[in-house]
Coordinates of C-alpha atoms and ligand atoms in Angstrom, one line a residue:
M1 CA 116.1 102.2 123.4
S2 CA 119.8 101.6 123.1
A3 CA 119.1 97.9 123.8
I4 CA 116.7 97.8 120.8
D5 CA 119.1 99.7 118.6
Q6 CA 121.8 97.1 119.5
K7 CA 119.4 94.3 118.5
I8 CA 118.6 96.0 115.3
A9 CA 122.3 96.4 114.6
D10 CA 122.9 92.7 115.4
A11 CA 120.0 91.6 113.1
A12 CA 121.4 93.8 110.3
R13 CA 124.8 92.3 110.6
L14 CA 123.2 88.8 110.5
A15 CA 121.5 89.8 107.3
G16 CA 124.7 91.2 105.9
R17 CA 123.2 94.7 105.8
D18 CA 124.3 98.1 107.0
A19 CA 122.3 99.2 110.0
G20 CA 122.7 102.7 108.7
D21 CA 120.2 101.9 105.9
I22 CA 117.5 101.1 108.5
T23 CA 115.2 103.8 110.0
R24 CA 113.8 103.0 113.4
I25 CA 110.5 104.8 113.9
V26 CA 109.2 104.9 117.5
V27 CA 105.5 104.3 117.6
T28 CA 104.0 106.5 120.3
K29 CA 100.3 106.0 119.8
F30 CA 98.3 106.2 123.1
H31 CA 101.2 107.8 124.9
P32 CA 101.1 111.5 125.9
A33 CA 103.0 114.2 124.1
S34 CA 105.3 114.4 127.1
L35 CA 106.7 111.0 126.3
V36 CA 107.4 112.0 122.7
R37 CA 109.3 115.0 124.1
E38 CA 111.4 112.8 126.3
L39 CA 112.1 110.5 123.4
A40 CA 113.2 113.6 121.3
E41 CA 115.6 114.5 124.1
L42 CA 117.1 111.1 123.7
G43 CA 117.6 111.8 120.0
V44 CA 114.5 110.2 118.5
R45 CA 113.5 112.0 115.4
D46 CA 111.1 109.6 113.6
V47 CA 107.8 109.0 115.4
G48 CA 104.8 107.0 114.4
E49 CA 101.1 107.6 115.1
S50 CA 98.1 105.7 114.0
R51 CA 95.0 107.8 114.9
H52 CA 94.4 111.3 113.4
Q53 CA 92.4 112.5 116.4
E54 CA 95.3 111.8 118.6
A55 CA 98.2 112.6 116.3
G56 CA 97.0 116.0 115.2
P57 CA 97.0 117.6 118.7
K58 CA 100.3 115.9 119.7
A59 CA 102.0 117.2 116.6
A60 CA 100.7 120.7 117.2
E61 CA 101.8 120.6 120.8
L62 CA 105.3 119.5 119.8
A63 CA 105.7 121.7 116.8
D64 CA 108.9 123.2 118.4
L65 CA 110.7 119.9 118.0
D66 CA 112.5 118.7 114.9
L67 CA 110.4 115.5 114.5
R68 CA 109.4 113.5 111.4
W69 CA 105.8 112.3 111.9
H70 CA 105.0 109.0 110.2
F71 CA 101.3 108.3 109.9
I72 CA 100.9 104.5 110.1
G73 CA 97.2 104.0 110.8
Q74 CA 94.3 103.5 108.4
L75 CA 93.8 106.6 106.3
Q76 CA 90.3 107.9 105.5
S77 CA 89.7 110.1 102.5
K78 CA 87.9 112.6 104.6
K79 CA 90.9 113.0 107.0
A80 CA 93.7 112.5 104.6
R81 CA 94.2 116.2 103.9
Q82 CA 94.4 117.0 107.6
V83 CA 96.8 114.2 108.3
R84 CA 99.0 115.6 105.6
E85 CA 99.3 118.9 107.4
Y86 CA 101.6 117.4 110.1
A87 CA 102.7 114.1 108.8
Q88 CA 105.8 114.1 106.5
V89 CA 105.4 110.4 105.7
L90 CA 102.2 108.3 105.1
H91 CA 102.7 104.6 105.5
S92 CA 99.2 103.4 104.8
L93 CA 98.1 104.4 101.3
D94 CA 96.0 101.5 100.2
R95 CA 93.1 102.7 98.1
D96 CA 92.3 104.9 95.2
S97 CA 89.9 107.1 97.1
V98 CA 92.6 108.2 99.5
V99 CA 95.1 108.8 96.7
D100 CA 92.5 111.0 94.9
A101 CA 91.7 112.9 98.1
L102 CA 95.4 113.6 98.6
G103 CA 95.7 114.7 95.0
R104 CA 92.9 117.2 95.5
S105 CA 94.7 118.7 98.5
A106 CA 98.1 118.8 96.7
A107 CA 98.0 122.3 95.1
D108 CA 99.3 124.3 98.0
A109 CA 100.9 121.6 100.1
P110 CA 104.5 120.4 100.1
P111 CA 105.1 116.9 98.6
V112 CA 104.5 114.0 101.0
E113 CA 106.3 110.7 101.1
V114 CA 104.0 107.7 100.8
F115 CA 104.2 104.0 101.2
L116 CA 101.8 101.7 99.5
Q117 CA 100.3 99.4 102.1
V118 CA 100.1 95.7 101.1
D119 CA 97.8 93.1 102.6
L120 CA 100.0 90.1 103.3
D121 CA 97.1 87.8 104.2
P122 CA 97.5 84.8 101.9
E123 CA 93.8 85.1 101.0
A124 CA 94.1 88.7 100.1
D125 CA 94.1 88.3 96.3
A126 CA 91.1 85.9 96.4
A127 CA 89.2 88.3 98.7
A128 CA 89.9 91.2 96.3
E129 CA 88.8 89.1 93.4
A130 CA 85.5 88.4 95.2
G131 CA 85.0 92.2 95.8
E132 CA 85.6 92.0 99.6
A133 CA 87.4 94.8 101.3
G134 CA 90.6 93.8 103.0
R135 CA 91.3 94.8 106.6
G136 CA 94.1 97.1 105.6
G137 CA 96.4 97.1 102.6
A138 CA 95.9 96.5 98.9
A139 CA 95.9 92.9 97.7
P140 CA 99.2 92.1 95.9
S141 CA 97.3 91.8 92.6
R142 CA 96.1 95.4 93.0
V143 CA 99.5 96.9 93.8
A144 CA 100.5 97.8 90.2
S145 CA 97.3 99.7 89.4
L146 CA 97.4 101.6 92.7
A147 CA 101.0 102.5 92.2
E148 CA 100.2 103.9 88.7
R149 CA 97.6 106.0 90.3
I150 CA 100.0 107.3 93.0
L151 CA 102.6 108.0 90.4
G152 CA 100.1 110.0 88.4
T153 CA 99.0 112.1 91.4
P154 CA 100.9 115.4 91.9
G155 CA 102.3 115.9 95.4
L156 CA 102.8 112.2 96.3
D157 CA 106.3 110.8 96.4
L158 CA 106.0 107.0 96.3
V159 CA 109.0 105.7 98.4
G160 CA 108.0 102.0 98.8
V161 CA 105.8 99.4 100.3
M162 CA 104.5 98.9 103.9
A163 CA 102.9 95.9 105.6
V164 CA 101.9 94.3 108.9
A165 CA 102.6 90.6 109.3
P166 CA 99.3 88.7 109.4
L167 CA 98.1 87.5 112.8
G168 CA 98.7 84.0 113.7
A169 CA 101.2 83.2 110.9
E170 CA 105.0 83.1 110.7
P171 CA 106.2 86.6 109.9
R172 CA 109.2 85.7 107.9
P173 CA 107.4 84.1 104.9
A174 CA 105.0 87.0 104.9
F175 CA 107.8 89.5 104.8
A176 CA 109.4 87.5 102.0
R177 CA 106.1 88.0 100.0
L178 CA 106.4 91.7 100.7
R179 CA 109.9 91.8 99.4
A180 CA 108.7 90.1 96.2
V181 CA 106.0 92.8 95.9
S182 CA 108.6 95.5 96.4
E183 CA 110.7 94.0 93.6
G184 CA 107.7 94.1 91.3
L185 CA 106.9 97.7 92.3
R186 CA 110.5 98.8 91.4
E187 CA 109.9 97.8 87.8
L188 CA 107.2 100.5 87.7
A189 CA 108.8 103.0 90.1
P190 CA 112.6 102.4 90.3
S191 CA 113.0 104.9 93.2
A192 CA 110.4 103.2 95.4
T193 CA 112.9 101.1 97.2
A194 CA 111.8 101.4 100.8
I195 CA 110.2 98.6 102.8
S196 CA 108.3 99.5 106.0
A197 CA 107.9 96.3 107.9
G198 CA 108.7 95.0 111.4
M199 CA 107.2 95.8 114.8
S200 CA 108.3 94.9 118.3
G201 CA 107.8 91.2 117.9
D202 CA 109.0 90.6 114.4
Y203 CA 111.6 93.3 113.4
A204 CA 114.5 90.8 113.2
D205 CA 112.6 88.8 110.5
A206 CA 111.7 92.0 108.7
I207 CA 115.3 93.0 108.6
L208 CA 116.2 89.6 107.1
E209 CA 113.7 90.3 104.4
G210 CA 115.0 93.8 103.5
A211 CA 113.0 96.1 105.7
T212 CA 114.3 99.7 105.6
H213 CA 111.8 101.2 108.0
L214 CA 110.9 99.5 111.3
R215 CA 107.8 100.7 113.3
I216 CA 108.5 99.8 116.9
G217 CA 106.3 100.7 119.8
T218 CA 106.1 98.6 123.0
A219 CA 109.6 97.2 122.8
I220 CA 110.8 100.8 123.3
T221 CA 108.0 102.5 125.2
G222 CA 106.8 99.6 127.3
N223 CA 103.1 98.8 127.4
R224 CA 100.7 101.3 125.9
P225 CA 98.4 103.1 128.3
S226 CA 94.9 101.7 127.7
R227 CA 92.8 104.0 125.5
G228 CA 91.4 106.7 127.7
Ligands
LIG1 C1 101.0 99.9 116.8 C2 101.7 99.7 115.5 C3 103.0 99.3 115.4 C4 103.9 99.1 116.7 O1 103.5 97.9 117.3 P1 104.4 97.3 118.5 O2 104.0 95.9 118.6 O3 104.0 98.1 119.7 O4 105.8 97.5 118.2 C5 103.6 99.2 114.2 N1 102.8 99.3 113.1 C6 101.5 99.6 113.1 C7 100.8 99.8 111.8 C8 100.9 99.8 114.3 O5 99.6 100.1 114.4

């Protein structure tokens, strides 16, 4: 892990940025709670999980630790309220129905930080126009209206945008598009300055395009155990 942190620091320096402004989230999906406990002993505080059925029990088992759970997988309206019970940060808010479901559960829950997930596929706007559901993330043309809905929903603290680089394409131009979306969002929500982007294979590119939150799995944990 210190090797990765060194590389993150190097990439930040190359980008003329302060590494202290970058949060490294360790993605622990498919790994047992015992691994998360070992990471916590090494000083890891921010952990990322993508499946509710796995993350819920892990968070419960590790409730004695001072961890920040980041939910990075696809959110379903039916599960959103339960995810909110252990996750302090939701990275994958990408549709109205999930925003509304979270709003309904807000009354007695503490505010939750949310990222608006953006679909960086170059065809995403055209697909949304044609009424096709994207694979994850809101098409850039839909970001403003989704952001307005989040801002109008009590209990949600919109902190920024999140994305995964599209498969089979250069990540850097995709992250540059994300940065442009982030700049547009700030006109609506000046405090939504965070950018969650960058995984094991592309975090240096993400840092060059302004990422503030990296979601790194295999480069730190090694290969994931195959799903059991
Ligand atoms: C699994 C996952 C990651 C981490 O991927 P690695 O390539 O293992 O670093 C990051 N973001 C999301 C959304 C993921 O599902």
